[in-house]
PDB file of C-alpha atoms in Angstrom:
ATOM      1  CA  GLY O   1      -5.032  17.537  15.503  1.00 76.00           C
ATOM      2  CA  GLU O   2      -6.000  14.139  16.870  1.00 84.00           C
ATOM      3  CA  ASN O   3      -7.986  13.979  20.097  1.00 92.00           C
ATOM      4  CA  VAL O   4      -8.665  10.770  22.032  1.00 96.00           C
ATOM      5  CA  GLU O   5     -11.407  10.525  24.632  1.00 97.00           C
ATOM      6  CA  GLN O   6     -11.685   7.641  27.083  1.00 98.00           C
ATOM      7  CA  HIS O   7     -14.483   6.453  29.385  1.00 98.00           C
ATOM      8  CA  PRO O   8     -14.966   5.749  32.160  1.00 98.00           C
ATOM      9  CA  SER O   9     -12.239   7.539  34.102  1.00 97.00           C
ATOM     10  CA  THR O  10     -12.612   5.064  36.964  1.00 98.00           C
ATOM     11  CA  LEU O  11     -14.008   1.546  36.942  1.00 98.00           C
ATOM     12  CA  SER O  12     -14.505  -0.851  39.806  1.00 98.00           C
ATOM     13  CA  VAL O  13     -15.472  -4.493  39.192  1.00 98.00           C
ATOM     14  CA  GLN O  14     -15.724  -7.670  41.221  1.00 98.00           C
ATOM     15  CA  GLU O  15     -13.108 -10.323  40.597  1.00 98.00           C
ATOM     16  CA  GLY O  16     -14.281 -12.601  37.809  1.00 97.00           C
ATOM     17  CA  ASP O  17     -16.496  -9.991  36.168  1.00 97.00           C
ATOM     18  CA  SER O  18     -15.740  -8.324  32.829  1.00 98.00           C
ATOM     19  CA  ALA O  19     -14.444  -4.787  32.344  1.00 98.00           C
ATOM     20  CA  VAL O  20     -14.975  -2.624  29.274  1.00 98.00           C
ATOM     21  CA  ILE O  21     -13.161   0.624  28.510  1.00 98.00           C
ATOM     22  CA  LYS O  22     -14.215   2.736  25.540  1.00 98.00           C
ATOM     23  CA  CYS O  23     -12.300   5.269  23.484  1.00 98.00           C
ATOM     24  CA  THR O  24     -13.152   7.579  20.617  1.00 98.00           C
ATOM     25  CA  TYR O  25     -10.780   9.363  18.281  1.00 96.00           C
ATOM     26  CA  SER O  26     -11.243  12.354  16.036  1.00 95.00           C
ATOM     27  CA  ASP O  27      -8.824  11.901  13.115  1.00 91.00           C
ATOM     28  CA  SER O  28     -10.224   9.457  10.558  1.00 91.00           C
ATOM     29  CA  ALA O  29      -6.674   8.960   9.201  1.00 88.00           C
ATOM     30  CA  SER O  30      -5.568   7.272  12.446  1.00 90.00           C
ATOM     31  CA  ASN O  31      -4.771   3.645  11.731  1.00 89.00           C
ATOM     32  CA  TYR O  32      -2.993   2.208  14.774  1.00 90.00           C
ATOM     33  CA  PHE O  33      -4.547   1.837  18.233  1.00 93.00           C
ATOM     34  CA  PRO O  34      -2.459   0.491  21.128  1.00 93.00           C
ATOM     35  CA  TRP O  35      -3.571  -0.084  24.700  1.00 97.00           C
ATOM     36  CA  TYR O  36      -1.163   0.372  27.598  1.00 96.00           C
ATOM     37  CA  LYS O  37      -1.446  -0.813  31.198  1.00 97.00           C
ATOM     38  CA  GLN O  38       0.381   1.152  33.876  1.00 97.00           C
ATOM     39  CA  GLU O  39       0.636  -0.215  37.387  1.00 96.00           C
ATOM     40  CA  LEU O  40       1.410   2.174  40.209  1.00 92.00           C
ATOM     41  CA  GLY O  41       5.024   3.326  40.021  1.00 89.00           C
ATOM     42  CA  LYS O  42       5.719   1.285  36.887  1.00 93.00           C
ATOM     43  CA  ARG O  43       6.181   1.965  33.204  1.00 95.00           C
ATOM     44  CA  PRO O  44       3.299   1.835  30.682  1.00 95.00           C
ATOM     45  CA  GLN O  45       3.281  -1.636  29.118  1.00 94.00           C
ATOM     46  CA  LEU O  46       1.673  -2.509  25.805  1.00 93.00           C
ATOM     47  CA  ILE O  47      -1.015  -5.131  26.370  1.00 96.00           C
ATOM     48  CA  ILE O  48      -2.690  -5.275  22.979  1.00 96.00           C
ATOM     49  CA  ASP O  49      -2.931  -3.244  19.793  1.00 93.00           C
ATOM     50  CA  ILE O  50      -5.058  -3.184  16.667  1.00 92.00           C
ATOM     51  CA  ARG O  51      -4.587  -1.776  13.203  1.00 89.00           C
ATOM     52  CA  SER O  52      -7.309  -0.250  11.078  1.00 85.00           C
ATOM     53  CA  ASN O  53      -7.544  -3.185   8.670  1.00 84.00           C
ATOM     54  CA  VAL O  54      -8.792  -5.424  11.516  1.00 84.00           C
ATOM     55  CA  GLY O  55     -12.093  -5.228  13.419  1.00 91.00           C
ATOM     56  CA  GLU O  56     -11.233  -7.343  16.434  1.00 95.00           C
ATOM     57  CA  LYS O  57      -8.204  -8.883  18.086  1.00 94.00           C
ATOM     58  CA  LYS O  58      -7.995 -11.248  21.045  1.00 96.00           C
ATOM     59  CA  ASP O  59      -5.214 -12.337  23.362  1.00 94.00           C
ATOM     60  CA  GLN O  60      -6.375 -14.699  26.108  1.00 96.00           C
ATOM     61  CA  ARG O  61      -8.584 -12.650  28.475  1.00 97.00           C
ATOM     62  CA  ILE O  62      -8.065  -9.384  26.601  1.00 98.00           C
ATOM     63  CA  ALA O  63      -9.786  -8.286  23.401  1.00 98.00           C
ATOM     64  CA  VAL O  64      -9.946  -5.056  21.462  1.00 98.00           C
ATOM     65  CA  THR O  65     -12.620  -4.049  18.952  1.00 97.00           C
ATOM     66  CA  LEU O  66     -12.466  -1.246  16.419  1.00 96.00           C
ATOM     67  CA  ASN O  67     -15.317   0.509  14.627  1.00 95.00           C
ATOM     68  CA  LYS O  68     -13.677   2.747  12.022  1.00 93.00           C
ATOM     69  CA  THR O  69     -16.956   4.237  10.840  1.00 94.00           C
ATOM     70  CA  ALA O  70     -17.883   5.441  14.298  1.00 95.00           C
ATOM     71  CA  LYS O  71     -14.255   6.089  15.267  1.00 96.00           C
ATOM     72  CA  HIS O  72     -14.626   3.978  18.405  1.00 96.00           C
ATOM     73  CA  PHE O  73     -12.408   1.307  19.877  1.00 97.00           C
ATOM     74  CA  SER O  74     -12.836  -0.655  23.083  1.00 98.00           C
ATOM     75  CA  LEU O  75     -10.854  -2.849  25.449  1.00 98.00           C
ATOM     76  CA  HIS O  76     -12.574  -5.881  26.947  1.00 98.00           C
ATOM     77  CA  ILE O  77     -11.083  -7.795  29.870  1.00 98.00           C
ATOM     78  CA  THR O  78     -12.872 -10.999  30.877  1.00 97.00           C
ATOM     79  CA  GLU O  79     -12.551 -12.965  34.136  1.00 98.00           C
ATOM     80  CA  THR O  80     -10.837 -10.026  35.828  1.00 98.00           C
ATOM     81  CA  GLN O  81      -8.226 -10.690  38.493  1.00 97.00           C
ATOM     82  CA  PRO O  82      -6.820  -8.389  41.213  1.00 96.00           C
ATOM     83  CA  GLU O  83      -3.570  -8.091  39.230  1.00 96.00           C
ATOM     84  CA  ASP O  84      -5.557  -6.422  36.432  1.00 98.00           C
ATOM     85  CA  SER O  85      -5.905  -3.377  38.725  1.00 97.00           C
ATOM     86  CA  ALA O  86      -4.018  -0.522  37.043  1.00 97.00           C
ATOM     87  CA  VAL O  87      -4.489   2.560  34.895  1.00 98.00           C
ATOM     88  CA  TYR O  88      -5.256   1.726  31.269  1.00 98.00           C
ATOM     89  CA  PHE O  89      -4.492   4.166  28.448  1.00 98.00           C
ATOM     90  CA  CYS O  90      -5.843   3.899  24.938  1.00 97.00           C
ATOM     91  CA  ALA O  91      -3.983   5.681  22.161  1.00 95.00           C
ATOM     92  CA  ALA O  92      -4.233   6.462  18.465  1.00 93.00           C
ATOM     93  CA  SER O  93      -1.701   7.271  15.774  1.00 88.00           C
ATOM     94  CA  LYS O  94      -1.083   7.404  12.036  1.00 82.00           C
ATOM     95  CA  THR O  95       1.770   5.717  10.204  1.00 68.00           C
ATOM     96  CA  SER O  96       5.196   7.150   9.873  1.00 56.00           C
ATOM     97  CA  TYR O  97       6.767  10.076  11.676  1.00 53.00           C
ATOM     98  CA  ASP O  98       3.733  10.965  13.688  1.00 66.00           C
ATOM     99  CA  LYS O  99       2.793  11.088  17.322  1.00 81.00           C
ATOM    100  CA  VAL O 100       0.904   8.652  19.502  1.00 87.00           C
ATOM    101  CA  ILE O 101      -1.998  10.489  21.147  1.00 91.00           C
ATOM    102  CA  PHE O 102      -3.004   9.038  24.499  1.00 95.00           C
ATOM    103  CA  GLY O 103      -6.432   9.067  26.075  1.00 97.00           C
ATOM    104  CA  PRO O 104      -6.709  10.435  29.636  1.00 97.00           C
ATOM    105  CA  GLY O 105      -6.708   6.968  31.208  1.00 98.00           C
ATOM    106  CA  THR O 106      -9.058   4.657  33.121  1.00 98.00           C
ATOM    107  CA  SER O 107      -8.236   3.583  36.655  1.00 98.00           C
ATOM    108  CA  LEU O 108      -9.454  -0.012  36.996  1.00 98.00           C
ATOM    109  CA  SER O 109      -9.893  -1.598  40.413  1.00 98.00           C
ATOM    110  CA  VAL O 110     -10.667  -5.320  40.669  1.00 98.00           C
ATOM    111  CA  ILE O 111     -12.137  -6.150  44.066  1.00 96.00           C
ATOM    112  CA  PRO O 112     -11.270  -9.623  45.378  1.00 94.00           C
TER     113      PRO O 112
ATOM    114  CA  ASP Q   1      17.414  -7.814  24.696  1.00 55.00           C
ATOM    115  CA  THR Q   2      13.846  -6.509  24.664  1.00 63.00           C
ATOM    116  CA  GLU Q   3      14.181  -3.735  27.199  1.00 89.00           C
ATOM    117  CA  VAL Q   4      14.545  -0.003  27.334  1.00 95.00           C
ATOM    118  CA  THR Q   5      16.685   1.042  30.297  1.00 97.00           C
ATOM    119  CA  GLN Q   6      16.882   4.423  31.991  1.00 98.00           C
ATOM    120  CA  THR Q   7      19.216   5.957  34.542  1.00 97.00           C
ATOM    121  CA  PRO Q   8      18.989   7.244  37.157  1.00 97.00           C
ATOM    122  CA  LYS Q   9      15.789   5.837  38.678  1.00 96.00           C
ATOM    123  CA  HIS Q  10      15.386   8.834  40.945  1.00 97.00           C
ATOM    124  CA  LEU Q  11      16.859  12.332  40.787  1.00 96.00           C
ATOM    125  CA  VAL Q  12      16.594  15.305  43.115  1.00 96.00           C
ATOM    126  CA  MET Q  13      17.986  18.579  41.841  1.00 93.00           C
ATOM    127  CA  GLY Q  14      17.981  22.238  42.710  1.00 90.00           C
ATOM    128  CA  MET Q  15      16.837  24.912  40.310  1.00 89.00           C
ATOM    129  CA  THR Q  16      20.430  25.914  39.503  1.00 89.00           C
ATOM    130  CA  ASN Q  17      21.732  22.403  38.892  1.00 90.00           C
ATOM    131  CA  LYS Q  18      22.632  20.741  35.600  1.00 95.00           C
ATOM    132  CA  LYS Q  19      21.866  17.047  35.268  1.00 96.00           C
ATOM    133  CA  SER Q  20      21.272  14.487  32.539  1.00 97.00           C
ATOM    134  CA  LEU Q  21      18.876  11.598  32.090  1.00 98.00           C
ATOM    135  CA  LYS Q  22      20.008   8.600  30.057  1.00 98.00           C
ATOM    136  CA  CYS Q  23      18.115   6.049  28.012  1.00 98.00           C
ATOM    137  CA  GLU Q  24      19.394   2.990  26.186  1.00 97.00           C
ATOM    138  CA  GLN Q  25      17.887   0.300  23.958  1.00 95.00           C
ATOM    139  CA  HIS Q  26      19.497  -2.576  22.087  1.00 89.00           C
ATOM    140  CA  MET Q  27      16.498  -3.697  20.051  1.00 90.00           C
ATOM    141  CA  GLY Q  28      17.683  -2.010  16.850  1.00 89.00           C
ATOM    142  CA  HIS Q  29      14.848   0.499  17.106  1.00 90.00           C
ATOM    143  CA  ARG Q  30      15.277   3.623  15.003  1.00 88.00           C
ATOM    144  CA  ALA Q  31      12.854   5.956  16.781  1.00 89.00           C
ATOM    145  CA  MET Q  32      13.297   7.134  20.367  1.00 92.00           C
ATOM    146  CA  TYR Q  33      11.094   9.386  22.485  1.00 94.00           C
ATOM    147  CA  TRP Q  34      11.046  11.454  25.649  1.00 96.00           C
ATOM    148  CA  TYR Q  35       7.799  11.797  27.568  1.00 97.00           C
ATOM    149  CA  LYS Q  36       6.885  13.642  30.741  1.00 97.00           C
ATOM    150  CA  GLN Q  37       4.214  12.122  32.969  1.00 97.00           C
ATOM    151  CA  LYS Q  38       2.496  13.778  35.911  1.00 96.00           C
ATOM    152  CA  ALA Q  39       0.582  11.736  38.478  1.00 92.00           C
ATOM    153  CA  LYS Q  40      -2.717  10.295  37.207  1.00 88.00           C
ATOM    154  CA  LYS Q  41      -2.144  11.749  33.711  1.00 95.00           C
ATOM    155  CA  PRO Q  42      -1.154  10.156  30.403  1.00 96.00           C
ATOM    156  CA  PRO Q  43       2.414  10.469  29.109  1.00 96.00           C
ATOM    157  CA  GLU Q  44       2.969  13.815  27.408  1.00 95.00           C
ATOM    158  CA  LEU Q  45       5.277  13.759  24.388  1.00 93.00           C
ATOM    159  CA  MET Q  46       8.325  16.022  24.539  1.00 96.00           C
ATOM    160  CA  PHE Q  47      10.723  14.941  21.760  1.00 95.00           C
ATOM    161  CA  VAL Q  48      11.007  12.355  19.004  1.00 91.00           C
ATOM    162  CA  TYR Q  49      14.247  11.227  17.378  1.00 92.00           C
ATOM    163  CA  SER Q  50      13.972   9.280  14.149  1.00 88.00           C
ATOM    164  CA  TYR Q  51      17.158   7.799  12.699  1.00 89.00           C
ATOM    165  CA  GLU Q  52      19.125   9.871  15.207  1.00 93.00           C
ATOM    166  CA  LYS Q  53      17.635  13.143  13.976  1.00 93.00           C
ATOM    167  CA  LEU Q  54      15.239  15.272  15.991  1.00 93.00           C
ATOM    168  CA  SER Q  55      11.914  14.982  14.164  1.00 89.00           C
ATOM    169  CA  ILE Q  56       9.459  16.362  16.723  1.00 89.00           C
ATOM    170  CA  ASN Q  57       9.879  18.973  19.461  1.00 93.00           C
ATOM    171  CA  GLU Q  58       6.579  19.629  21.197  1.00 92.00           C
ATOM    172  CA  SER Q  59       7.461  23.244  22.019  1.00 92.00           C
ATOM    173  CA  VAL Q  60       9.413  22.129  25.054  1.00 96.00           C
ATOM    174  CA  PRO Q  61      11.188  24.896  27.031  1.00 96.00           C
ATOM    175  CA  SER Q  62      14.888  25.218  26.268  1.00 95.00           C
ATOM    176  CA  ARG Q  63      15.819  24.191  29.808  1.00 96.00           C
ATOM    177  CA  PHE Q  64      15.261  20.657  28.451  1.00 97.00           C
ATOM    178  CA  SER Q  65      17.831  19.711  25.806  1.00 97.00           C
ATOM    179  CA  PRO Q  66      17.712  16.301  24.088  1.00 98.00           C
ATOM    180  CA  GLU Q  67      20.644  14.532  22.502  1.00 97.00           C
ATOM    181  CA  CYS Q  68      20.899  11.313  20.499  1.00 96.00           C
ATOM    182  CA  PRO Q  69      24.598  10.313  20.355  1.00 95.00           C
ATOM    183  CA  ASN Q  70      23.852   7.090  18.440  1.00 93.00           C
ATOM    184  CA  SER Q  71      20.980   4.807  17.515  1.00 90.00           C
ATOM    185  CA  SER Q  72      20.974   3.100  20.935  1.00 95.00           C
ATOM    186  CA  LEU Q  73      21.314   6.083  23.237  1.00 97.00           C
ATOM    187  CA  LEU Q  74      19.146   9.046  24.110  1.00 97.00           C
ATOM    188  CA  ASN Q  75      19.950  11.732  26.651  1.00 98.00           C
ATOM    189  CA  LEU Q  76      17.925  14.542  28.159  1.00 98.00           C
ATOM    190  CA  HIS Q  77      19.998  17.393  29.568  1.00 98.00           C
ATOM    191  CA  LEU Q  78      18.368  19.441  32.303  1.00 97.00           C
ATOM    192  CA  HIS Q  79      19.329  22.958  33.347  1.00 95.00           C
ATOM    193  CA  ALA Q  80      17.643  25.607  35.477  1.00 93.00           C
ATOM    194  CA  LEU Q  81      14.490  23.557  35.973  1.00 94.00           C
ATOM    195  CA  GLN Q  82      11.437  24.740  37.869  1.00 95.00           C
ATOM    196  CA  PRO Q  83       9.548  22.887  40.629  1.00 95.00           C
ATOM    197  CA  GLU Q  84       6.672  22.288  38.198  1.00 96.00           C
ATOM    198  CA  ASP Q  85       9.055  20.201  36.094  1.00 97.00           C
ATOM    199  CA  SER Q  86       8.955  17.533  38.801  1.00 97.00           C
ATOM    200  CA  ALA Q  87       7.502  14.433  37.135  1.00 97.00           C
ATOM    201  CA  LEU Q  88       8.229  10.945  35.847  1.00 97.00           C
ATOM    202  CA  TYR Q  89      10.346  11.170  32.686  1.00 98.00           C
ATOM    203  CA  LEU Q  90       9.826   8.222  30.383  1.00 97.00           C
ATOM    204  CA  CYS Q  91      11.917   7.167  27.433  1.00 97.00           C
ATOM    205  CA  ALA Q  92      10.439   4.949  24.737  1.00 94.00           C
ATOM    206  CA  SER Q  93      11.580   3.383  21.502  1.00 92.00           C
ATOM    207  CA  SER Q  94       9.947   1.879  18.445  1.00 89.00           C
ATOM    208  CA  GLN Q  95      11.029   0.097  15.270  1.00 84.00           C
ATOM    209  CA  ASP Q  96      11.342   1.873  11.966  1.00 70.00           C
ATOM    210  CA  PRO Q  97       8.286   4.160  12.078  1.00 62.00           C
ATOM    211  CA  ALA Q  98       7.225   2.978   8.631  1.00 61.00           C
ATOM    212  CA  LEU Q  99       6.536  -0.459  10.130  1.00 61.00           C
ATOM    213  CA  GLY Q 100       4.200   0.734  12.839  1.00 62.00           C
ATOM    214  CA  TRP Q 101       4.078   2.620  16.048  1.00 69.00           C
ATOM    215  CA  THR Q 102       4.451   0.082  18.867  1.00 84.00           C
ATOM    216  CA  GLN Q 103       6.362   1.977  21.523  1.00 89.00           C
ATOM    217  CA  TYR Q 104       8.214   0.252  24.345  1.00 91.00           C
ATOM    218  CA  PHE Q 105       8.739   2.307  27.469  1.00 95.00           C
ATOM    219  CA  GLY Q 106      11.627   2.392  29.890  1.00 96.00           C
ATOM    220  CA  PRO Q 107      10.996   2.347  33.668  1.00 96.00           C
ATOM    221  CA  GLY Q 108      11.339   6.106  33.911  1.00 97.00           C
ATOM    222  CA  THR Q 109      13.299   8.582  35.999  1.00 97.00           C
ATOM    223  CA  ARG Q 110      11.374  10.154  38.846  1.00 97.00           C
ATOM    224  CA  LEU Q 111      12.564  13.752  39.024  1.00 97.00           C
ATOM    225  CA  LEU Q 112      12.063  16.127  41.929  1.00 96.00           C
ATOM    226  CA  VAL Q 113      13.072  19.772  41.501  1.00 96.00           C
ATOM    227  CA  LEU Q 114      13.485  21.704  44.734  1.00 93.00           C
TER     228      LEU Q 114
END
């Protein structure tokens, strides 16, 4: 079955710097890759997603890139702010009646 | 309405109790999910309902019993739980699975089994 790895497990950056979180997946049939942010005690919230027919997607300070050949996808956060501090989960899935497989998570701390 | 709601927010139960968790969405989504999440871990899928039918059961022990009374409601019935079942229980929903897999999570029920 699908396996999603995520690195690093913890990441600490200075406010204003960029943060990059990388994920790899094992099933080449996976075609949908969401990213969730989970603040302490809160629900996971979708922040951005990408489908396999697209190589890059941007939404303000957040961008996601996908390399289907290498089976890698990455989250980029620019101009980090303290409110970006949270656990970030990448995930992978295939279309229709299948499961979303989550990576183990990255705990991001943005130091003011 | 773009929210998934869950009740109760917190639940403490003994190992002999019977309780139920409730989840509701009014986004017209046709797939609903139960996840279990332990501290510092990703959500772990338990059940998937698609068009009100159970489509995935991730070999969950029978002390957890899901129910989908209609397309907006999802219940999780709990009976004879163990202390290791203490966790955050998250409900999620998504549109027709054929259109993609964006899942929207509820706030969760924090369960403590004594």
